[in-house]
Coordinates of N, CA and C in Angstrom, one line a residue:
X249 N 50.8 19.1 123.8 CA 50.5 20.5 124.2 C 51.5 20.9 125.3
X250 N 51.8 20.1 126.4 CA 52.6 20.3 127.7 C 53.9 20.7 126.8
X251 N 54.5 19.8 125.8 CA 55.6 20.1 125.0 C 55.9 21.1 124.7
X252 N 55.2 21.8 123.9 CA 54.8 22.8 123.2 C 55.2 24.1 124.3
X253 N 54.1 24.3 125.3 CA 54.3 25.5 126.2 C 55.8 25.5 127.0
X254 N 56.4 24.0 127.0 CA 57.7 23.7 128.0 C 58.6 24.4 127.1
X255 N 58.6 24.2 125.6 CA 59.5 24.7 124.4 C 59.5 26.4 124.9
X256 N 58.5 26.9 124.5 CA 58.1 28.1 124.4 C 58.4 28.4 125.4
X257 N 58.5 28.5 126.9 CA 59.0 28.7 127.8 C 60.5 28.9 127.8
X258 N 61.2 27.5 127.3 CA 62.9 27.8 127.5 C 63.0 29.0 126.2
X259 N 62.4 28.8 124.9 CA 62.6 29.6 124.1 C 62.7 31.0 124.7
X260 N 61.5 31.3 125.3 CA 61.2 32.5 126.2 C 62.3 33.3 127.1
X261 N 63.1 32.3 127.7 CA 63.6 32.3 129.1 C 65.1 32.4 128.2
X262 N 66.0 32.1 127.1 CA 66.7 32.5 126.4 C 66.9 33.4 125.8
X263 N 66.1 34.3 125.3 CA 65.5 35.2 124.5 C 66.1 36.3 126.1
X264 N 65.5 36.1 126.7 CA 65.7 37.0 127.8 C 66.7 37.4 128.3
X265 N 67.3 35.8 128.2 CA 68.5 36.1 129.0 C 69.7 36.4 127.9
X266 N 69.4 36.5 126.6 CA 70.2 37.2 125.7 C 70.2 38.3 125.2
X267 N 68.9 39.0 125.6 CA 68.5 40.4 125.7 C 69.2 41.2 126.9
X268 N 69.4 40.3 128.3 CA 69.5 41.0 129.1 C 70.7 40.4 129.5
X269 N 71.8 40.2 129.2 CA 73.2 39.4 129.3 C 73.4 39.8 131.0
X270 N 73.7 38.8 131.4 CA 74.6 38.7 132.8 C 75.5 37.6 133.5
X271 N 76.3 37.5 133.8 CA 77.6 36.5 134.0 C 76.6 35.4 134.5
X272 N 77.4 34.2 134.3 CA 76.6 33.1 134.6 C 77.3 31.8 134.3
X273 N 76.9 30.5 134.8 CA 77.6 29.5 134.7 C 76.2 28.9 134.5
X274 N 76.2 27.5 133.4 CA 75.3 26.8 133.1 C 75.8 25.3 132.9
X275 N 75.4 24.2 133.5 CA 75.8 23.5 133.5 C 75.2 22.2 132.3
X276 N 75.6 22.1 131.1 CA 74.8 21.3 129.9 C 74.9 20.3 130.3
X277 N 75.4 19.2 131.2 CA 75.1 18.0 131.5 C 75.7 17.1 130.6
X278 N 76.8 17.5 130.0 CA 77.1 16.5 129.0 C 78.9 17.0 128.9
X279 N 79.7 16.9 130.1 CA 80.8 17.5 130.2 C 81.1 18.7 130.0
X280 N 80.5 19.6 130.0 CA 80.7 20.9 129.6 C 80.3 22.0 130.3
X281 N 79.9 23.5 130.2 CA 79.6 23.9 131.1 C 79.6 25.7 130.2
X282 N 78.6 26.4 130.1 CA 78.4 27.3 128.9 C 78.6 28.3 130.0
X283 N 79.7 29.7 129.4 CA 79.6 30.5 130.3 C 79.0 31.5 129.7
X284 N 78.1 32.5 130.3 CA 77.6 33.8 129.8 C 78.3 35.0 130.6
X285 N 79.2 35.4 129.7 CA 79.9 36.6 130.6 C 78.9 37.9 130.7
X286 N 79.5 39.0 131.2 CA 78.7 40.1 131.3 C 78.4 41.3 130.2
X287 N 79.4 40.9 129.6 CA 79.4 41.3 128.2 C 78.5 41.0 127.0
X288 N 77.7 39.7 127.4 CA 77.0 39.0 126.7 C 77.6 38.0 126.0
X289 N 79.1 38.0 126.0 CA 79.7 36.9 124.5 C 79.5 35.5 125.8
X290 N 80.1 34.2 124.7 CA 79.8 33.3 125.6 C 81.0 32.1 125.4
X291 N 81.3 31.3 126.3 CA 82.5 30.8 126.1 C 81.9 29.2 126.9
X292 N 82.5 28.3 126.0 CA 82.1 26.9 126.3 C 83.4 26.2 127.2
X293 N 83.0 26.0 128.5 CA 84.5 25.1 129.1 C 84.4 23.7 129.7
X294 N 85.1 22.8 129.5 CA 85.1 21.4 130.2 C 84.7 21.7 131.4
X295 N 83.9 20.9 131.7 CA 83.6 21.2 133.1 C 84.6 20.2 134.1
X296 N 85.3 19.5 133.4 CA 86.6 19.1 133.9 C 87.7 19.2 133.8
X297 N 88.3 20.6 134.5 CA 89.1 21.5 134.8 C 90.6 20.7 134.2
X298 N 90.8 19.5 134.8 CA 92.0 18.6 134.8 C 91.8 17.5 133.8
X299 N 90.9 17.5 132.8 CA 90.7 16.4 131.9 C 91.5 16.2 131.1
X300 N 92.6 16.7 131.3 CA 94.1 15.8 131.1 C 95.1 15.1 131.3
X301 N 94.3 14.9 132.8 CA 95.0 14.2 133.6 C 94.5 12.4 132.7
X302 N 96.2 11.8 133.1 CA 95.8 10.2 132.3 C 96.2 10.6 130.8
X303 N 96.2 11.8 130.1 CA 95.7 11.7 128.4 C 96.9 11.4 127.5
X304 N 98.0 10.7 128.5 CA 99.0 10.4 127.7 C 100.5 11.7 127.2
X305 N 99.2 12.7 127.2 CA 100.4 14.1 127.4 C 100.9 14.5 128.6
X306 N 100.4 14.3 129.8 CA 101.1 14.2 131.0 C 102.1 13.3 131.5
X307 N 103.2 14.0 131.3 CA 104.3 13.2 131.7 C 104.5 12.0 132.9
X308 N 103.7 12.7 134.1 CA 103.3 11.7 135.4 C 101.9 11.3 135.4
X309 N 101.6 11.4 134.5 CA 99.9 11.1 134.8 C 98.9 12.3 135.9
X310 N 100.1 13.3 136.0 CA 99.2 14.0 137.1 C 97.9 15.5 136.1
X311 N 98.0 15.6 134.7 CA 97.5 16.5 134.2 C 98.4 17.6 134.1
X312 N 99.5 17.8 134.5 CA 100.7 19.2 134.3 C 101.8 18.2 133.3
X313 N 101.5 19.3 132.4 CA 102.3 19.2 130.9 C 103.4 21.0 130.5
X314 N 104.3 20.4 129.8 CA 104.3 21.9 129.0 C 103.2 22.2 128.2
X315 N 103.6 23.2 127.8 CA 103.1 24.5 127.1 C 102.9 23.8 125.7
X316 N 103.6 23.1 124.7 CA 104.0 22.3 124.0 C 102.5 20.9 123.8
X317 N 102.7 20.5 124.9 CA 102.2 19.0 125.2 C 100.5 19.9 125.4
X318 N 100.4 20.6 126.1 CA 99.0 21.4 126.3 C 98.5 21.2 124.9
X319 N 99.5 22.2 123.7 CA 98.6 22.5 122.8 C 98.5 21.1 121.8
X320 N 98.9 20.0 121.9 CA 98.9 19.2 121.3 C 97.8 18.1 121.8
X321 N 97.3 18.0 123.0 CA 96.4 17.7 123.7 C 95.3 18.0 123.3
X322 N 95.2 19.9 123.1 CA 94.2 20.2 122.7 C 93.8 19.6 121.2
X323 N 95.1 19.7 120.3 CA 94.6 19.1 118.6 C 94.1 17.6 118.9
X324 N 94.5 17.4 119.7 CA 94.3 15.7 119.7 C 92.6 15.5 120.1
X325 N 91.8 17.0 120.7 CA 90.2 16.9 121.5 C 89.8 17.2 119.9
X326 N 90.6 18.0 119.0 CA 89.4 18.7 117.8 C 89.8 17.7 116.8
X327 N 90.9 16.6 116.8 CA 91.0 15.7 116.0 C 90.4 15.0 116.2
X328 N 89.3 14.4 117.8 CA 88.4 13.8 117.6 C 86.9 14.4 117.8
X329 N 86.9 15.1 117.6 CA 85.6 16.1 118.0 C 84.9 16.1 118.9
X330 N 85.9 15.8 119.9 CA 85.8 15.8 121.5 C 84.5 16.4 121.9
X331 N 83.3 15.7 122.4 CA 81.7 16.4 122.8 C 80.9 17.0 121.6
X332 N 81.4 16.9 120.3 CA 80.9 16.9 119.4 C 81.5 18.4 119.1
X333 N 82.2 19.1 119.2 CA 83.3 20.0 118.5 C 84.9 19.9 118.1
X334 N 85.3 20.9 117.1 CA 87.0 20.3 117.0 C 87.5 22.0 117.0
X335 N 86.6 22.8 118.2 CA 87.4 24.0 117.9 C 87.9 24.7 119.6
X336 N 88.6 23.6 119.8 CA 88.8 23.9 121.8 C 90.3 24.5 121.5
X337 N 90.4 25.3 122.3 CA 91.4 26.2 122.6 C 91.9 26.2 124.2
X338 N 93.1 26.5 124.5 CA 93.7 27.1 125.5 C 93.0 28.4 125.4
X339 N 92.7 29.2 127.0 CA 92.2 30.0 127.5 C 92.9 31.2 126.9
X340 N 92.5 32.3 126.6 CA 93.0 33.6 126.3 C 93.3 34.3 127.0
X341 N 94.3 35.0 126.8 CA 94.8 36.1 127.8 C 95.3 37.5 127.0
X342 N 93.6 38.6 126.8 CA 93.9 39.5 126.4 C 94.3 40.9 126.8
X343 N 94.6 41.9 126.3 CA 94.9 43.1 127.2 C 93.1 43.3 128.6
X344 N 93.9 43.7 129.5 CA 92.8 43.9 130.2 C 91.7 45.4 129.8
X345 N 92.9 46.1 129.4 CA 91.8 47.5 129.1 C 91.6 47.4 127.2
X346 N 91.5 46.6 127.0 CA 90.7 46.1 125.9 C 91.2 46.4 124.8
X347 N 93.3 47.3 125.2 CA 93.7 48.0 123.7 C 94.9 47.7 123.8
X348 N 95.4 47.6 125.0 CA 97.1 47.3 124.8 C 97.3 46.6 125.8
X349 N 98.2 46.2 125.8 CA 99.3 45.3 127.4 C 100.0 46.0 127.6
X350 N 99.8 46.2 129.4 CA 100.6 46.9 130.2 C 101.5 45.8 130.8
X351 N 102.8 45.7 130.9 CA 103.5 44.5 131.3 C 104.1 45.2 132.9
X352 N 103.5 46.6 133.5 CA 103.9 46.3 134.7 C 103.6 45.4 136.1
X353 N 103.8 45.2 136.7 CA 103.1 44.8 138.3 C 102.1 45.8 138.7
X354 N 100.8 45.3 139.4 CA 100.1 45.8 139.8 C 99.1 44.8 140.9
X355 N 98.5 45.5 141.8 CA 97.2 44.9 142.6 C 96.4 45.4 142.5
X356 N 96.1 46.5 141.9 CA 94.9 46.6 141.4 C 94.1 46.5 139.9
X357 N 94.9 45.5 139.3 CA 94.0 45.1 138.0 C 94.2 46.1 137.0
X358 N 94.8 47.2 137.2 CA 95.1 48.1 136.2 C 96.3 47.6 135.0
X359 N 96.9 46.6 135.1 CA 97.8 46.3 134.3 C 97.4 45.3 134.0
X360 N 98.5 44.1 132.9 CA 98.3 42.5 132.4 C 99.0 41.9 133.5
X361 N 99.8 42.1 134.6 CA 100.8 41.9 135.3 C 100.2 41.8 136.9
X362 N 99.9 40.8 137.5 CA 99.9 40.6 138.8 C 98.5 40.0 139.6
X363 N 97.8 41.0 140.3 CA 96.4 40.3 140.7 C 95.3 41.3 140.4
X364 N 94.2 40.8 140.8 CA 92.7 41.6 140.9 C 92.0 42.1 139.4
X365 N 93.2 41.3 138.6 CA 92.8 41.6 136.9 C 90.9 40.9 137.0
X366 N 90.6 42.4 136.2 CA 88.8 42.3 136.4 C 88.1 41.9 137.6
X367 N 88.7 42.0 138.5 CA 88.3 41.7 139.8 C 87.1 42.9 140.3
X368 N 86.3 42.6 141.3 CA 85.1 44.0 141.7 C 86.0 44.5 142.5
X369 N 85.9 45.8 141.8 CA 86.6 46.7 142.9 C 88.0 47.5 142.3
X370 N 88.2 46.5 141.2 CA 89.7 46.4 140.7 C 89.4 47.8 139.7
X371 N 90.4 48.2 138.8 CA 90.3 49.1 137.8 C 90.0 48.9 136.9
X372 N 89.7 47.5 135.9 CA 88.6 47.3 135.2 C 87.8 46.1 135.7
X373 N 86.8 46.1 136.5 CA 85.8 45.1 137.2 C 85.0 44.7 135.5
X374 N 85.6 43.3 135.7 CA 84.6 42.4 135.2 C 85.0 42.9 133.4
X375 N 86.3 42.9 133.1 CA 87.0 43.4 131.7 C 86.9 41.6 131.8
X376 N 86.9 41.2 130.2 CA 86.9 39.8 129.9 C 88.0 39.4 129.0
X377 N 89.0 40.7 129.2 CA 90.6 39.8 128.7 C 91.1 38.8 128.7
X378 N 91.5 38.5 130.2 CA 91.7 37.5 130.4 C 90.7 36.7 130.8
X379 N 90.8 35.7 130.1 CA 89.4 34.3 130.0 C 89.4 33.8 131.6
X380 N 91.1 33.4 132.2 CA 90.9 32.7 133.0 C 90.6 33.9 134.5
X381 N 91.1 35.0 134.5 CA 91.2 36.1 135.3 C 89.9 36.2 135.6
X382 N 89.1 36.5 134.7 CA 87.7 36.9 134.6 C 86.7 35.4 136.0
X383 N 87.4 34.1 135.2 CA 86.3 33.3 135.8 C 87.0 33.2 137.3
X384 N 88.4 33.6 137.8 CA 88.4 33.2 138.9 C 88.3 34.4 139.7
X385 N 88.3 35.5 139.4 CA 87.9 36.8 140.2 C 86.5 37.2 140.1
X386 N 85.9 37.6 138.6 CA 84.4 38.1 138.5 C 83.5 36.9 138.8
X387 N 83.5 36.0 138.1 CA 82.6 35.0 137.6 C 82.3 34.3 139.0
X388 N 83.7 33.6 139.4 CA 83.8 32.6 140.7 C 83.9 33.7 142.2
X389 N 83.9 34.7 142.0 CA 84.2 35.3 143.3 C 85.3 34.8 144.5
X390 N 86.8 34.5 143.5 CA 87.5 34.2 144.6 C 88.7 35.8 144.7
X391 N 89.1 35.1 145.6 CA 89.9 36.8 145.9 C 91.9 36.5 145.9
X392 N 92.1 37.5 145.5 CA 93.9 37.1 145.1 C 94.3 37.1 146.9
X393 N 95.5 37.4 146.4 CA 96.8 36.8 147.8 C 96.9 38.2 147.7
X394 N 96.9 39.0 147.0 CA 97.0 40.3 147.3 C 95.3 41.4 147.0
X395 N 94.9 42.4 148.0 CA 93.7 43.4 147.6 C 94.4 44.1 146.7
X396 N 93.4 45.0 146.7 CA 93.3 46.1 145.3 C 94.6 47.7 146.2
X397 N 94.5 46.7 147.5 CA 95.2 48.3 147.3 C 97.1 47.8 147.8
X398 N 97.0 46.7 147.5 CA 98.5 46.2 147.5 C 98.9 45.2 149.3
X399 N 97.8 45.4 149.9 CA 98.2 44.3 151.4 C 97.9 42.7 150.9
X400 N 98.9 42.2 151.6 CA 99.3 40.4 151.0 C 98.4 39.6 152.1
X401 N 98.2 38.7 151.8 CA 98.0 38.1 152.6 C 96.3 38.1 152.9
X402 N 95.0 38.6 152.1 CA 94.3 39.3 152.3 C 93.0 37.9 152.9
X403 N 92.2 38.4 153.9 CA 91.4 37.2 154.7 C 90.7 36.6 153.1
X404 N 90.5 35.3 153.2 CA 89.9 34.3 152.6 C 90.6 34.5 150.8
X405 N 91.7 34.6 151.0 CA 92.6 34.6 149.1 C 92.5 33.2 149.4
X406 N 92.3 33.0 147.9 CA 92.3 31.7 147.1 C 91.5 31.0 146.9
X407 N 91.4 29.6 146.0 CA 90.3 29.1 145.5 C 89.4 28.8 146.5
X408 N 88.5 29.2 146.5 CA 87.2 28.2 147.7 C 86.0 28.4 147.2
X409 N 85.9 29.2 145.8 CA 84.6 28.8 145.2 C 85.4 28.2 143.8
X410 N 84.5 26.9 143.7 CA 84.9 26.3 141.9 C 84.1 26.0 141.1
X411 N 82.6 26.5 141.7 CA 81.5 26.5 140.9 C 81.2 25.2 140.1
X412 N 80.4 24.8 139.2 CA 79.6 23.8 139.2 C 81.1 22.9 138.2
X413 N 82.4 23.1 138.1 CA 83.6 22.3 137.8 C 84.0 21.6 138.8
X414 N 84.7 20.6 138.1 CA 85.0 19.2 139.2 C 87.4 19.6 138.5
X415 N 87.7 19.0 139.5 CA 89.1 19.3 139.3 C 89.7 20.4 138.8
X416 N 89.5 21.5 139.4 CA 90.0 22.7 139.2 C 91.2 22.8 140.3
X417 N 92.2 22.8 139.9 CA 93.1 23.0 140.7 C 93.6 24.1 141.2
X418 N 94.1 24.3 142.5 CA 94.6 25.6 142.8 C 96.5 25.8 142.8
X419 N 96.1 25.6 141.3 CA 97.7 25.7 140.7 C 98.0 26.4 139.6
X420 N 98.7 26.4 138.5 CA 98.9 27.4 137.5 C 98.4 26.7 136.4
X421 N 98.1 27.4 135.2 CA 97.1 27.0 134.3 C 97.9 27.8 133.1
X422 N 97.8 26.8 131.9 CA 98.2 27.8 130.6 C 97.5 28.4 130.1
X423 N 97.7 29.8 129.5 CA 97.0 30.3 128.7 C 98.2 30.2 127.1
X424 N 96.7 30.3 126.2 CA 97.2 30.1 124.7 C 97.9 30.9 124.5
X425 N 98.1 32.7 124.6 CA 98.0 34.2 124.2 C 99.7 33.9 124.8
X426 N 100.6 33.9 123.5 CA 101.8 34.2 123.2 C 102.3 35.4 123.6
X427 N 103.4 36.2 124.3 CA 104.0 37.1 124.5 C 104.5 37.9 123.1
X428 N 104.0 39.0 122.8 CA 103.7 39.2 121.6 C 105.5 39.6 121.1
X429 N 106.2 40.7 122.2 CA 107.4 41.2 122.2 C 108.6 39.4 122.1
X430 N 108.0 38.8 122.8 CA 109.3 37.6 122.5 C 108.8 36.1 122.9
X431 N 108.0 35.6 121.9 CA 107.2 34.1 121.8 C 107.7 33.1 122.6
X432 N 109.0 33.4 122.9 CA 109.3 32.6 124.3 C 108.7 32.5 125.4
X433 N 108.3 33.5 125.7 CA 107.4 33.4 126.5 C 105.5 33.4 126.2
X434 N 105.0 32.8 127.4 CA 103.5 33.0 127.1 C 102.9 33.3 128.5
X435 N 101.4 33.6 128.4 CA 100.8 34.2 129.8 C 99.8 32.6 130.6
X436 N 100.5 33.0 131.8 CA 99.9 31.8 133.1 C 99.0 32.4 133.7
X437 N 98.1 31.6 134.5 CA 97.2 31.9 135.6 C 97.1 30.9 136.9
X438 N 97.6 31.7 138.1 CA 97.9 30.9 139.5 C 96.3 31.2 139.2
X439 N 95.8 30.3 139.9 CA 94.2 29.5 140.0 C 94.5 29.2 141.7
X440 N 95.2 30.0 142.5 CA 94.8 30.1 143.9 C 95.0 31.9 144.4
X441 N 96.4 32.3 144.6 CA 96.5 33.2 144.9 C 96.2 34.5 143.5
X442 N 95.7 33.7 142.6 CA 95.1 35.1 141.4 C 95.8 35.8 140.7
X443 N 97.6 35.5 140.7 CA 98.2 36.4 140.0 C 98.0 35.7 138.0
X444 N 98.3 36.4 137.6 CA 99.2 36.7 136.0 C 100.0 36.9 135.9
X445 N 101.0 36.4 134.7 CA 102.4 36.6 135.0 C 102.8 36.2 133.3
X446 N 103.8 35.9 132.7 CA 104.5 35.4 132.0 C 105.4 34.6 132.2
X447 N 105.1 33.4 131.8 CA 106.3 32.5 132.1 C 106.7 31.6 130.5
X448 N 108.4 31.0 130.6 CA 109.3 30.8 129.1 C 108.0 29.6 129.1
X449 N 108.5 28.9 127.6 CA 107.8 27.5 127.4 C 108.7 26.4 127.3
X450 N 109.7 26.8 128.1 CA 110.4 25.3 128.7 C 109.4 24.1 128.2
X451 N 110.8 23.0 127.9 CA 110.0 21.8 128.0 C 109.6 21.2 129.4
X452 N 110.6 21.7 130.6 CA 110.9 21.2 132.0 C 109.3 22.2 132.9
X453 N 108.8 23.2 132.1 CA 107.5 23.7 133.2 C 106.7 23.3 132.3
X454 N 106.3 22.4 133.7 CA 104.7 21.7 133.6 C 103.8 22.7 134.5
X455 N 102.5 23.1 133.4 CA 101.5 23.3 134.3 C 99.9 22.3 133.9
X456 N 99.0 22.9 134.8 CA 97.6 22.5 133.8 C 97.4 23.4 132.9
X457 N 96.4 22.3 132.3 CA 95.6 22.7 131.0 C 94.4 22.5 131.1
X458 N 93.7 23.6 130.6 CA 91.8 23.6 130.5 C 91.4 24.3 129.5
X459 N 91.0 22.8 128.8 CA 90.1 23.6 127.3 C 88.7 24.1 127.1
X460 N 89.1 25.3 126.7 CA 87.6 26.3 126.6 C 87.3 26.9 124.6
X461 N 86.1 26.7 124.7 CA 86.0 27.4 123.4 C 85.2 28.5 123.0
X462 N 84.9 29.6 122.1 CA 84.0 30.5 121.9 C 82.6 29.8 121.3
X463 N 81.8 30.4 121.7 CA 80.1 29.8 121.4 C 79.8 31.2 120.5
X464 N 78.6 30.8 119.5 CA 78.4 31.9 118.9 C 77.2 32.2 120.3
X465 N 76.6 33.3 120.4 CA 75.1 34.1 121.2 C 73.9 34.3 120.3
X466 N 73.1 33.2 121.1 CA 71.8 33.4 119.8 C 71.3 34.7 119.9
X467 N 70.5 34.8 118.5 CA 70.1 36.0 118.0 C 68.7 36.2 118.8
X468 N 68.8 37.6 119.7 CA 67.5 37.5 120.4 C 66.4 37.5 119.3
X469 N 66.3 38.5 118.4 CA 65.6 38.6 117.3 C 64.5 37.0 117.2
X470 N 65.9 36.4 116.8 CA 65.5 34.8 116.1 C 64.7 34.2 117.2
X471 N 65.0 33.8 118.3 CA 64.2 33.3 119.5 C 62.8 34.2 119.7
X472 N 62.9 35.0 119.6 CA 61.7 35.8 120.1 C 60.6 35.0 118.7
X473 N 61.3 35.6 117.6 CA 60.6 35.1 116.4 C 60.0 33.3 116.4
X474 N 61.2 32.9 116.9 CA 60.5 31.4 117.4 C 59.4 31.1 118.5
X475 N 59.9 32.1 119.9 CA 58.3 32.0 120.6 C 57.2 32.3 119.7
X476 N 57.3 33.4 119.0 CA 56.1 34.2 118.8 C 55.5 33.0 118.0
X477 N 56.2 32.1 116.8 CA 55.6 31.2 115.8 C 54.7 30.2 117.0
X478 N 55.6 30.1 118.3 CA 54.9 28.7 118.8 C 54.0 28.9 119.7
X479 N 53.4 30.3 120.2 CA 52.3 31.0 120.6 C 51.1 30.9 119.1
X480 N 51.6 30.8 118.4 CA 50.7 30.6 117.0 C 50.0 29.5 116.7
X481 N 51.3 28.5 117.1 CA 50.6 27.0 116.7 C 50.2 26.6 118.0
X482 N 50.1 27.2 119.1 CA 49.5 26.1 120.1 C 48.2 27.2 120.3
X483 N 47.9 28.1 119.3 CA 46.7 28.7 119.8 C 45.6 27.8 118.0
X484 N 46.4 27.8 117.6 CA 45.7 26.6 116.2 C 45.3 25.4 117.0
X485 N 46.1 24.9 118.0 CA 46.0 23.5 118.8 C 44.9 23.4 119.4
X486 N 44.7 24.9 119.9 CA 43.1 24.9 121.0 C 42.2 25.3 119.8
X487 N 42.4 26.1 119.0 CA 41.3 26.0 118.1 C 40.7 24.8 117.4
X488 N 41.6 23.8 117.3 CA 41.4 22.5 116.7 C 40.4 22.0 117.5
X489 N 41.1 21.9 119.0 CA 40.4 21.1 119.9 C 38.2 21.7 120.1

């Protein structure tokens, strides 16, 4: 019976929180780490930021690979069905206003180009383009090297929150999302001072790599429908008794 109500409960407490979506970090206890953005969609990430450090693709053993070696790292997680999936990706990096890339410079988030991309405050707060933008300005609450209104240098920029991740570095990070105008290049993310940028895919730049993947979002519908069955059978339970 304790079972029973404990089920019904998380059932409950899901239902809710997919009814009522709000950014969030969850930690599954099993290397991973489920994010709920504010949008409601949901993205699954290692909860070890540098878990390629040692993997044989790092040239020094330090976890900074090319661009190249990244994504071959990653086939090498879905070749083994790394935590029991084979669909891990490099982080996305999409337009921020949800329709095109703007490739100028900016500090206030209004463009693909610079800092405070989805940042509070910024010109699209809490846009989920960019995957990694999102978790180090909305999600994590850290702040660029530059404010929203272009002063450098701004009190407390850079990583100091990393939330329930272990080896997150405050260094540059690949993103998968290819430069559409000229594949030579692809889009990075400093993981201290908060910019975006584009950088070539040299074999000679090494950055990190952190594999994230898309989760489907249960169907509130369906959960509800499952409380409601298991409000049924544990009221047959007391009836028995």
């Amino acid at each position: 019976m304790k079972k029973l109500f404990l089920l019904f409960a998380v059932c409950l407490s899901v239902s809710m929180l997919t009814v009522n979506s709000y950014a969030q970090l969850i930690d599954n206890l099993d290397g991973t780490v489920t994010q709920v953005r504010i949008d409601g969609s949901q993205l699954m990430w290692l909860k070890d930021a540098n878990a390629a450090q040692g993997s044989g693709y790092d040239p020094f053993g330090d976890g900074m690979m090319s661009w190249y070696r990244a994504n071959d790292w990653i086939a090498s997680l879905n070749s083994a069905n790394y935590l029991g999936h084979n669909d891990w990706r490099l982080p996305a990096t999409l337009p921020v206003n949800g329709n095109t890339y703007n490739y100028n410079q900016s500090d206030n988030g209004s463009t693909d180009y610079g800092y405070n991309i989805s940042a509070t405050g910024s010109a699209y707060p809490g846009s989920t383009g960019s995957e990694m933008a999102y978790m180090y300005y909305y999600e994590l609450g850290n702040k660029g090297y530059s404010d929203t209104s272009g002063n450098y240098a701004q009190p407390g920029w850079g990583l100091t929150n990393t939330g329930p991740f272990t080896n997150l570095r405050p260094d540059y990070y690949w993103s998968g999302t290819e430069y559409a105008d000229w594949p030579d290049y692809v889009w990075h993310f400093f993981f201290n001072g908060g910019r975006q940028r584009l950088l070539g895919k040299g074999k000679d730049d090494r950055l990190y790599a952190w594999a994230v993947r898309s989760t489907a979002v249960p169907e509130p519908t369906s959960l509800i429908l499952l409380g409601t069955g298991l409000v049924g059978v544990i009221g047959l339970k007391r009836k028995s008794h």
